[in-house]
Amino acid sequence: MTYCVGILLDEGVVLASDTRTNAGIDRVSTFRKMFSFEKPGERFFTLLTAGNLSLTQGVISLIGEWLETEDPERDLYAVGSMFAAARVIGRALREVHKIDGGYLQQHDVDFSATFILSGQVRGGKLRLFQIYDAGNFIEAMGDTTYFQIGEVKYGKPILDRIIRRDMNVKDAAKCALISFDSTMRSNASVGPPIDLMIYRRDTLERPFCTRLEEDDPYWQEIREGWGEALYEAFYHVGRDPGWRL
């Protein structure tokens, strides 16, 4: 399983993904699920992936092969907008489906995938998209400030309570990591290392990227501090319901 989240803010964007693809008593596999394509000063794109690993890797490989072809319908370095970039990802997804999907369906293999795409092209706005298995997509706008893919249900409550578009990127990154902690406590198929990326709007510079291992001091502070804070909050709210028991 997978958990990825993208948060769009006035200040920028925060993207995070786990790296676990299989979990069991005697098997855990780790694969990167965050991929960036950039030309500093001109454009940057980051993709988060969830779903069938062979499908998502095929899409990433195909996108890489299309780079520098100068085809605005396939080349991320040639597109004129983020909308066009989302269409490139959808096209690549449909292309891999067309090549391999039928064969895998014959063997009852789940051949589905979803993506989160964020980025900015010079002269355009920073934008955030969720791309579905059919290659269609939606954009974060209005009251929608974040997208999740993969194992989304455990991390959603903290995002709904805390995330606001005008909050700063550091606080949003902390909230994203707490959503990962909540997910990992309830689902062993999501696990570290966690890849975290922060991009500030309109900079068009290489974003801040880091990988948090299980023993990372900040990750440990988040996990322990949040658990203790929840425990304290539980015993400080609704102390006396007034019931006669």
PDB file of C-alpha atoms in Angstrom:
ATOM      1  CA  MET A   1       0.000   0.000   0.000  1.00  0.00           C
ATOM      2  CA  THR A   2       0.983   3.643  -0.278  1.00  0.00           C
ATOM      3  CA  TYR A   3       0.250   6.999   1.287  1.00  0.00           C
ATOM      4  CA  CYS A   4       0.997  10.298  -0.444  1.00  0.00           C
ATOM      5  CA  VAL A   5      -0.236  13.835   0.200  1.00  0.00           C
ATOM      6  CA  GLY A   6       0.060  17.155  -1.621  1.00  0.00           C
ATOM      7  CA  ILE A   7      -0.881  20.448   0.098  1.00  0.00           C
ATOM      8  CA  LEU A   8      -1.333  23.692  -1.847  1.00  0.00           C
ATOM      9  CA  LEU A   9      -0.828  26.908   0.133  1.00  0.00           C
ATOM     10  CA  ASP A  10      -0.573  30.626  -0.543  1.00  0.00           C
ATOM     11  CA  GLU A  11       3.142  30.345   0.286  1.00  0.00           C
ATOM     12  CA  GLY A  12       3.873  27.238  -1.767  1.00  0.00           C
ATOM     13  CA  VAL A  13       3.308  23.508  -1.889  1.00  0.00           C
ATOM     14  CA  VAL A  14       4.190  20.601   0.420  1.00  0.00           C
ATOM     15  CA  LEU A  15       4.433  17.068  -0.990  1.00  0.00           C
ATOM     16  CA  ALA A  16       5.176  13.877   0.935  1.00  0.00           C
ATOM     17  CA  SER A  17       5.190  10.150   0.190  1.00  0.00           C
ATOM     18  CA  ASP A  18       6.076   6.960   1.971  1.00  0.00           C
ATOM     19  CA  THR A  19       8.280   4.307   0.333  1.00  0.00           C
ATOM     20  CA  ARG A  20       6.758   0.986   1.433  1.00  0.00           C
ATOM     21  CA  THR A  21       5.158  -1.217  -1.226  1.00  0.00           C
ATOM     22  CA  ASN A  22       4.764  -4.570   0.521  1.00  0.00           C
ATOM     23  CA  ALA A  23       4.364  -5.384   4.179  1.00  0.00           C
ATOM     24  CA  GLY A  24       4.190  -8.767   5.821  1.00  0.00           C
ATOM     25  CA  ILE A  25       5.754 -10.892   8.507  1.00  0.00           C
ATOM     26  CA  ASP A  26       8.888 -11.558   6.495  1.00  0.00           C
ATOM     27  CA  ARG A  27       8.837  -9.113   3.576  1.00  0.00           C
ATOM     28  CA  VAL A  28       9.049  -5.348   3.267  1.00  0.00           C
ATOM     29  CA  SER A  29       9.989  -3.648   0.001  1.00  0.00           C
ATOM     30  CA  THR A  30      10.999  -0.031  -0.448  1.00  0.00           C
ATOM     31  CA  PHE A  31      10.576   2.015  -3.630  1.00  0.00           C
ATOM     32  CA  ARG A  32      10.605   5.748  -4.270  1.00  0.00           C
ATOM     33  CA  LYS A  33       7.185   7.244  -5.047  1.00  0.00           C
ATOM     34  CA  MET A  34       8.217  10.883  -5.528  1.00  0.00           C
ATOM     35  CA  PHE A  35       9.725  11.990  -8.845  1.00  0.00           C
ATOM     36  CA  SER A  36      10.797  15.460  -9.988  1.00  0.00           C
ATOM     37  CA  PHE A  37      11.456  16.960 -13.413  1.00  0.00           C
ATOM     38  CA  GLU A  38      12.842  20.473 -13.475  1.00  0.00           C
ATOM     39  CA  LYS A  39      14.694  23.210 -15.284  1.00  0.00           C
ATOM     40  CA  PRO A  40      15.708  25.783 -12.653  1.00  0.00           C
ATOM     41  CA  GLY A  41      14.444  29.246 -13.478  1.00  0.00           C
ATOM     42  CA  GLU A  42      11.974  27.885 -16.030  1.00  0.00           C
ATOM     43  CA  ARG A  43       9.804  25.093 -14.613  1.00  0.00           C
ATOM     44  CA  PHE A  44       9.524  22.327 -12.090  1.00  0.00           C
ATOM     45  CA  PHE A  45       7.185  19.342 -11.727  1.00  0.00           C
ATOM     46  CA  THR A  46       6.861  16.738  -8.976  1.00  0.00           C
ATOM     47  CA  LEU A  47       4.820  13.536  -9.212  1.00  0.00           C
ATOM     48  CA  LEU A  48       3.621  11.309  -6.376  1.00  0.00           C
ATOM     49  CA  THR A  49       2.522   7.806  -7.341  1.00  0.00           C
ATOM     50  CA  ALA A  50       0.210   5.158  -5.888  1.00  0.00           C
ATOM     51  CA  GLY A  51      -1.032   1.851  -7.241  1.00  0.00           C
ATOM     52  CA  ASN A  52       0.437  -1.000  -9.262  1.00  0.00           C
ATOM     53  CA  LEU A  53       4.211  -0.574  -9.125  1.00  0.00           C
ATOM     54  CA  SER A  54       4.900  -1.800 -12.656  1.00  0.00           C
ATOM     55  CA  LEU A  55       2.313   0.650 -13.993  1.00  0.00           C
ATOM     56  CA  THR A  56       3.620   3.666 -12.078  1.00  0.00           C
ATOM     57  CA  GLN A  57       7.226   2.858 -12.980  1.00  0.00           C
ATOM     58  CA  GLY A  58       6.198   2.444 -16.612  1.00  0.00           C
ATOM     59  CA  VAL A  59       4.557   5.869 -16.594  1.00  0.00           C
ATOM     60  CA  ILE A  60       7.611   7.518 -15.029  1.00  0.00           C
ATOM     61  CA  SER A  61       9.912   5.825 -17.544  1.00  0.00           C
ATOM     62  CA  LEU A  62       7.743   6.887 -20.476  1.00  0.00           C
ATOM     63  CA  ILE A  63       7.631  10.488 -19.254  1.00  0.00           C
ATOM     64  CA  GLY A  64      11.432  10.397 -19.049  1.00  0.00           C
ATOM     65  CA  GLU A  65      11.710   9.079 -22.606  1.00  0.00           C
ATOM     66  CA  TRP A  66       9.480  11.888 -23.879  1.00  0.00           C
ATOM     67  CA  LEU A  67      11.667  14.619 -22.360  1.00  0.00           C
ATOM     68  CA  GLU A  68      13.566  16.804 -24.846  1.00  0.00           C
ATOM     69  CA  THR A  69      11.423  15.597 -27.764  1.00  0.00           C
ATOM     70  CA  GLU A  70       9.987  19.137 -27.976  1.00  0.00           C
ATOM     71  CA  ASP A  71       6.497  17.676 -28.430  1.00  0.00           C
ATOM     72  CA  PRO A  72       4.145  19.874 -26.346  1.00  0.00           C
ATOM     73  CA  GLU A  73       1.705  16.970 -26.009  1.00  0.00           C
ATOM     74  CA  ARG A  74       4.322  14.640 -24.505  1.00  0.00           C
ATOM     75  CA  ASP A  75       7.369  16.591 -23.337  1.00  0.00           C
ATOM     76  CA  LEU A  76       7.104  18.193 -19.879  1.00  0.00           C
ATOM     77  CA  TYR A  77       9.918  20.534 -20.860  1.00  0.00           C
ATOM     78  CA  ALA A  78       7.886  21.766 -23.850  1.00  0.00           C
ATOM     79  CA  VAL A  79       4.422  22.251 -22.306  1.00  0.00           C
ATOM     80  CA  GLY A  80       3.153  25.783 -21.886  1.00  0.00           C
ATOM     81  CA  SER A  81       1.089  25.305 -18.720  1.00  0.00           C
ATOM     82  CA  MET A  82       0.441  23.043 -15.754  1.00  0.00           C
ATOM     83  CA  PHE A  83      -2.845  21.992 -17.341  1.00  0.00           C
ATOM     84  CA  ALA A  84      -0.875  20.731 -20.347  1.00  0.00           C
ATOM     85  CA  ALA A  85       1.536  18.953 -17.983  1.00  0.00           C
ATOM     86  CA  ALA A  86      -1.376  17.116 -16.328  1.00  0.00           C
ATOM     87  CA  ARG A  87      -2.534  16.045 -19.775  1.00  0.00           C
ATOM     88  CA  VAL A  88       0.949  14.616 -20.481  1.00  0.00           C
ATOM     89  CA  ILE A  89       0.750  12.463 -17.335  1.00  0.00           C
ATOM     90  CA  GLY A  90      -2.734  11.271 -18.308  1.00  0.00           C
ATOM     91  CA  ARG A  91      -1.525  10.456 -21.816  1.00  0.00           C
ATOM     92  CA  ALA A  92       1.416   8.438 -20.493  1.00  0.00           C
ATOM     93  CA  LEU A  93      -0.882   6.557 -18.118  1.00  0.00           C
ATOM     94  CA  ARG A  94      -3.282   5.632 -20.916  1.00  0.00           C
ATOM     95  CA  GLU A  95      -0.377   4.602 -23.141  1.00  0.00           C
ATOM     96  CA  VAL A  96       1.009   2.138 -20.575  1.00  0.00           C
ATOM     97  CA  HIS A  97      -2.526   0.826 -19.968  1.00  0.00           C
ATOM     98  CA  LYS A  98      -2.941   0.243 -23.690  1.00  0.00           C
ATOM     99  CA  ILE A  99       0.319  -1.689 -23.958  1.00  0.00           C
ATOM    100  CA  ASP A 100       0.144  -3.878 -20.847  1.00  0.00           C
ATOM    101  CA  GLY A 101      -3.344  -3.619 -19.347  1.00  0.00           C
ATOM    102  CA  GLY A 102      -5.076  -6.335 -21.332  1.00  0.00           C
ATOM    103  CA  TYR A 103      -2.419  -8.947 -20.620  1.00  0.00           C
ATOM    104  CA  LEU A 104      -2.437  -8.275 -16.891  1.00  0.00           C
ATOM    105  CA  GLN A 105      -6.231  -8.393 -16.722  1.00  0.00           C
ATOM    106  CA  GLN A 106      -6.060 -11.910 -18.148  1.00  0.00           C
ATOM    107  CA  HIS A 107      -4.106 -12.862 -15.011  1.00  0.00           C
ATOM    108  CA  ASP A 108      -6.419 -10.969 -12.610  1.00  0.00           C
ATOM    109  CA  VAL A 109      -3.709  -8.431 -11.733  1.00  0.00           C
ATOM    110  CA  ASP A 110      -4.920  -5.099 -10.353  1.00  0.00           C
ATOM    111  CA  PHE A 111      -3.500  -2.686 -12.913  1.00  0.00           C
ATOM    112  CA  SER A 112      -4.558   0.711 -11.573  1.00  0.00           C
ATOM    113  CA  ALA A 113      -2.731   3.826 -10.448  1.00  0.00           C
ATOM    114  CA  THR A 114      -3.295   7.396  -9.333  1.00  0.00           C
ATOM    115  CA  PHE A 115      -0.949  10.378  -9.254  1.00  0.00           C
ATOM    116  CA  ILE A 116      -0.570  13.751  -7.575  1.00  0.00           C
ATOM    117  CA  LEU A 117       1.112  16.373  -9.769  1.00  0.00           C
ATOM    118  CA  SER A 118       2.301  19.775  -8.639  1.00  0.00           C
ATOM    119  CA  GLY A 119       4.521  22.343 -10.277  1.00  0.00           C
ATOM    120  CA  GLN A 120       4.905  25.685 -11.922  1.00  0.00           C
ATOM    121  CA  VAL A 121       5.840  26.894 -15.393  1.00  0.00           C
ATOM    122  CA  ARG A 122       7.421  30.337 -15.725  1.00  0.00           C
ATOM    123  CA  GLY A 123       4.693  32.896 -16.256  1.00  0.00           C
ATOM    124  CA  GLY A 124       2.027  30.604 -14.823  1.00  0.00           C
ATOM    125  CA  LYS A 125       0.623  29.758 -11.389  1.00  0.00           C
ATOM    126  CA  LEU A 126       1.670  27.080  -8.947  1.00  0.00           C
ATOM    127  CA  ARG A 127      -0.970  24.344  -9.284  1.00  0.00           C
ATOM    128  CA  LEU A 128      -1.889  20.948  -7.817  1.00  0.00           C
ATOM    129  CA  PHE A 129      -3.674  18.101  -9.634  1.00  0.00           C
ATOM    130  CA  GLN A 130      -4.888  14.594  -8.866  1.00  0.00           C
ATOM    131  CA  ILE A 131      -4.755  12.282 -11.884  1.00  0.00           C
ATOM    132  CA  TYR A 132      -6.993   9.215 -11.942  1.00  0.00           C
ATOM    133  CA  ASP A 133      -6.472   5.782 -13.442  1.00  0.00           C
ATOM    134  CA  ALA A 134      -8.340   6.695 -16.645  1.00  0.00           C
ATOM    135  CA  GLY A 135      -5.976   9.621 -17.249  1.00  0.00           C
ATOM    136  CA  ASN A 136      -8.530  12.293 -16.308  1.00  0.00           C
ATOM    137  CA  PHE A 137      -7.766  14.723 -13.504  1.00  0.00           C
ATOM    138  CA  ILE A 138      -9.046  17.382 -11.116  1.00  0.00           C
ATOM    139  CA  GLU A 139      -7.349  20.498  -9.735  1.00  0.00           C
ATOM    140  CA  ALA A 140      -7.121  21.811  -6.177  1.00  0.00           C
ATOM    141  CA  MET A 141      -8.972  25.125  -6.103  1.00  0.00           C
ATOM    142  CA  GLY A 142     -11.358  27.043  -3.912  1.00  0.00           C
ATOM    143  CA  ASP A 143     -11.876  25.226  -0.610  1.00  0.00           C
ATOM    144  CA  THR A 144      -9.817  22.216  -1.749  1.00  0.00           C
ATOM    145  CA  THR A 145      -6.317  22.659  -0.341  1.00  0.00           C
ATOM    146  CA  TYR A 146      -4.906  19.127  -0.484  1.00  0.00           C
ATOM    147  CA  PHE A 147      -5.056  15.770  -2.245  1.00  0.00           C
ATOM    148  CA  GLN A 148      -4.272  12.308  -0.873  1.00  0.00           C
ATOM    149  CA  ILE A 149      -3.720   9.034  -2.715  1.00  0.00           C
ATOM    150  CA  GLY A 150      -3.259   5.490  -1.467  1.00  0.00           C
ATOM    151  CA  GLU A 151      -4.255   4.708   2.117  1.00  0.00           C
ATOM    152  CA  VAL A 152      -5.970   8.032   2.764  1.00  0.00           C
ATOM    153  CA  LYS A 153      -8.511   7.517   5.546  1.00  0.00           C
ATOM    154  CA  TYR A 154      -6.273   7.554   8.623  1.00  0.00           C
ATOM    155  CA  GLY A 155      -4.432  10.781   7.815  1.00  0.00           C
ATOM    156  CA  LYS A 156      -7.450  12.748   6.609  1.00  0.00           C
ATOM    157  CA  PRO A 157      -8.883  13.923   9.966  1.00  0.00           C
ATOM    158  CA  ILE A 158      -5.772  15.852  11.014  1.00  0.00           C
ATOM    159  CA  LEU A 159      -5.519  17.490   7.573  1.00  0.00           C
ATOM    160  CA  ASP A 160      -9.181  18.522   7.696  1.00  0.00           C
ATOM    161  CA  ARG A 161      -8.781  20.074  11.136  1.00  0.00           C
ATOM    162  CA  ILE A 162      -5.472  21.889  10.629  1.00  0.00           C
ATOM    163  CA  ILE A 163      -4.703  22.711   7.001  1.00  0.00           C
ATOM    164  CA  ARG A 164      -5.578  26.228   5.862  1.00  0.00           C
ATOM    165  CA  ARG A 165      -4.403  27.827   2.640  1.00  0.00           C
ATOM    166  CA  ASP A 166      -2.800  30.774   4.476  1.00  0.00           C
ATOM    167  CA  MET A 167      -0.664  28.683   6.856  1.00  0.00           C
ATOM    168  CA  ASN A 168       3.108  28.551   6.350  1.00  0.00           C
ATOM    169  CA  VAL A 169       4.863  25.677   4.598  1.00  0.00           C
ATOM    170  CA  LYS A 170       6.734  24.500   7.708  1.00  0.00           C
ATOM    171  CA  ASP A 171       3.519  24.041   9.682  1.00  0.00           C
ATOM    172  CA  ALA A 172       1.894  22.323   6.698  1.00  0.00           C
ATOM    173  CA  ALA A 173       4.882  19.955   6.465  1.00  0.00           C
ATOM    174  CA  LYS A 174       4.515  19.150  10.169  1.00  0.00           C
ATOM    175  CA  CYS A 175       0.811  18.456   9.674  1.00  0.00           C
ATOM    176  CA  ALA A 176       1.586  16.191   6.721  1.00  0.00           C
ATOM    177  CA  LEU A 177       4.042  14.201   8.840  1.00  0.00           C
ATOM    178  CA  ILE A 178       1.488  13.841  11.642  1.00  0.00           C
ATOM    179  CA  SER A 179      -0.943  12.458   9.062  1.00  0.00           C
ATOM    180  CA  PHE A 180       1.729   9.897   8.156  1.00  0.00           C
ATOM    181  CA  ASP A 181       2.161   8.943  11.806  1.00  0.00           C
ATOM    182  CA  SER A 182      -1.598   8.440  12.152  1.00  0.00           C
ATOM    183  CA  THR A 183      -1.632   6.291   9.028  1.00  0.00           C
ATOM    184  CA  MET A 184       1.337   4.150  10.079  1.00  0.00           C
ATOM    185  CA  ARG A 185      -0.157   3.472  13.500  1.00  0.00           C
ATOM    186  CA  SER A 186      -3.253   1.965  11.868  1.00  0.00           C
ATOM    187  CA  ASN A 187      -1.813   0.377   8.726  1.00  0.00           C
ATOM    188  CA  ALA A 188       1.481  -1.505   8.627  1.00  0.00           C
ATOM    189  CA  SER A 189       1.560  -1.371   4.822  1.00  0.00           C
ATOM    190  CA  VAL A 190       2.595   2.314   5.007  1.00  0.00           C
ATOM    191  CA  GLY A 191       6.063   3.015   6.354  1.00  0.00           C
ATOM    192  CA  PRO A 192       9.267   5.039   6.264  1.00  0.00           C
ATOM    193  CA  PRO A 193      11.465   6.364   4.839  1.00  0.00           C
ATOM    194  CA  ILE A 194       9.274   9.386   4.060  1.00  0.00           C
ATOM    195  CA  ASP A 195      10.200  11.689   1.185  1.00  0.00           C
ATOM    196  CA  LEU A 196       9.277  15.326   1.858  1.00  0.00           C
ATOM    197  CA  MET A 197       9.426  18.243  -0.588  1.00  0.00           C
ATOM    198  CA  ILE A 198       8.699  21.946  -0.005  1.00  0.00           C
ATOM    199  CA  TYR A 199       8.507  24.460  -2.861  1.00  0.00           C
ATOM    200  CA  ARG A 200       7.926  28.195  -2.382  1.00  0.00           C
ATOM    201  CA  ARG A 201       5.625  29.798  -4.913  1.00  0.00           C
ATOM    202  CA  ASP A 202       7.200  31.677  -7.873  1.00  0.00           C
ATOM    203  CA  THR A 203      10.817  30.860  -6.967  1.00  0.00           C
ATOM    204  CA  LEU A 204      11.295  28.410  -9.864  1.00  0.00           C
ATOM    205  CA  GLU A 205      14.319  27.133  -7.974  1.00  0.00           C
ATOM    206  CA  ARG A 206      15.189  23.627  -6.865  1.00  0.00           C
ATOM    207  CA  PRO A 207      12.777  22.835  -4.008  1.00  0.00           C
ATOM    208  CA  PHE A 208      13.791  21.686  -0.554  1.00  0.00           C
ATOM    209  CA  CYS A 209      13.814  17.875  -0.473  1.00  0.00           C
ATOM    210  CA  THR A 210      14.658  15.500   2.341  1.00  0.00           C
ATOM    211  CA  ARG A 211      14.180  11.846   3.268  1.00  0.00           C
ATOM    212  CA  LEU A 212      13.159  11.030   6.822  1.00  0.00           C
ATOM    213  CA  GLU A 213      14.388   7.634   7.987  1.00  0.00           C
ATOM    214  CA  GLU A 214      12.821   5.779  10.903  1.00  0.00           C
ATOM    215  CA  ASP A 215      15.513   7.103  13.290  1.00  0.00           C
ATOM    216  CA  ASP A 216      15.450  10.708  12.037  1.00  0.00           C
ATOM    217  CA  PRO A 217      15.404  13.003  15.131  1.00  0.00           C
ATOM    218  CA  TYR A 218      12.666  15.307  13.816  1.00  0.00           C
ATOM    219  CA  TRP A 219      10.480  12.367  12.777  1.00  0.00           C
ATOM    220  CA  GLN A 220      10.904  10.849  16.242  1.00  0.00           C
ATOM    221  CA  GLU A 221      10.026  14.194  17.836  1.00  0.00           C
ATOM    222  CA  ILE A 222       6.860  14.391  15.742  1.00  0.00           C
ATOM    223  CA  ARG A 223       5.759  10.848  16.589  1.00  0.00           C
ATOM    224  CA  GLU A 224       6.471  11.033  20.325  1.00  0.00           C
ATOM    225  CA  GLY A 225       5.310  14.617  20.795  1.00  0.00           C
ATOM    226  CA  TRP A 226       2.028  14.119  18.941  1.00  0.00           C
ATOM    227  CA  GLY A 227       1.241  10.938  20.847  1.00  0.00           C
ATOM    228  CA  GLU A 228       1.869  12.630  24.198  1.00  0.00           C
ATOM    229  CA  ALA A 229      -0.133  15.719  23.180  1.00  0.00           C
ATOM    230  CA  LEU A 230      -3.130  13.588  22.181  1.00  0.00           C
ATOM    231  CA  TYR A 231      -2.956  11.671  25.458  1.00  0.00           C
ATOM    232  CA  GLU A 232      -2.925  14.907  27.459  1.00  0.00           C
ATOM    233  CA  ALA A 233      -5.713  16.442  25.392  1.00  0.00           C
ATOM    234  CA  PHE A 234      -7.888  13.371  25.890  1.00  0.00           C
ATOM    235  CA  TYR A 235      -7.816  13.760  29.677  1.00  0.00           C
ATOM    236  CA  HIS A 236      -8.272  17.536  29.630  1.00  0.00           C
ATOM    237  CA  VAL A 237     -11.416  17.811  27.509  1.00  0.00           C
ATOM    238  CA  GLY A 238     -14.895  16.862  28.766  1.00  0.00           C
ATOM    239  CA  ARG A 239     -13.587  16.016  32.231  1.00  0.00           C
ATOM    240  CA  ASP A 240     -17.001  16.089  33.897  1.00  0.00           C
ATOM    241  CA  PRO A 241     -19.959  15.222  31.664  1.00  0.00           C
ATOM    242  CA  GLY A 242     -22.332  15.669  34.610  1.00  0.00           C
ATOM    243  CA  TRP A 243     -23.640  12.124  34.352  1.00  0.00           C
ATOM    244  CA  ARG A 244     -24.909  10.399  37.484  1.00  0.00           C
ATOM    245  CA  LEU A 245     -23.157   7.050  37.387  1.00  0.00           C
TER     246      LEU A 245
END
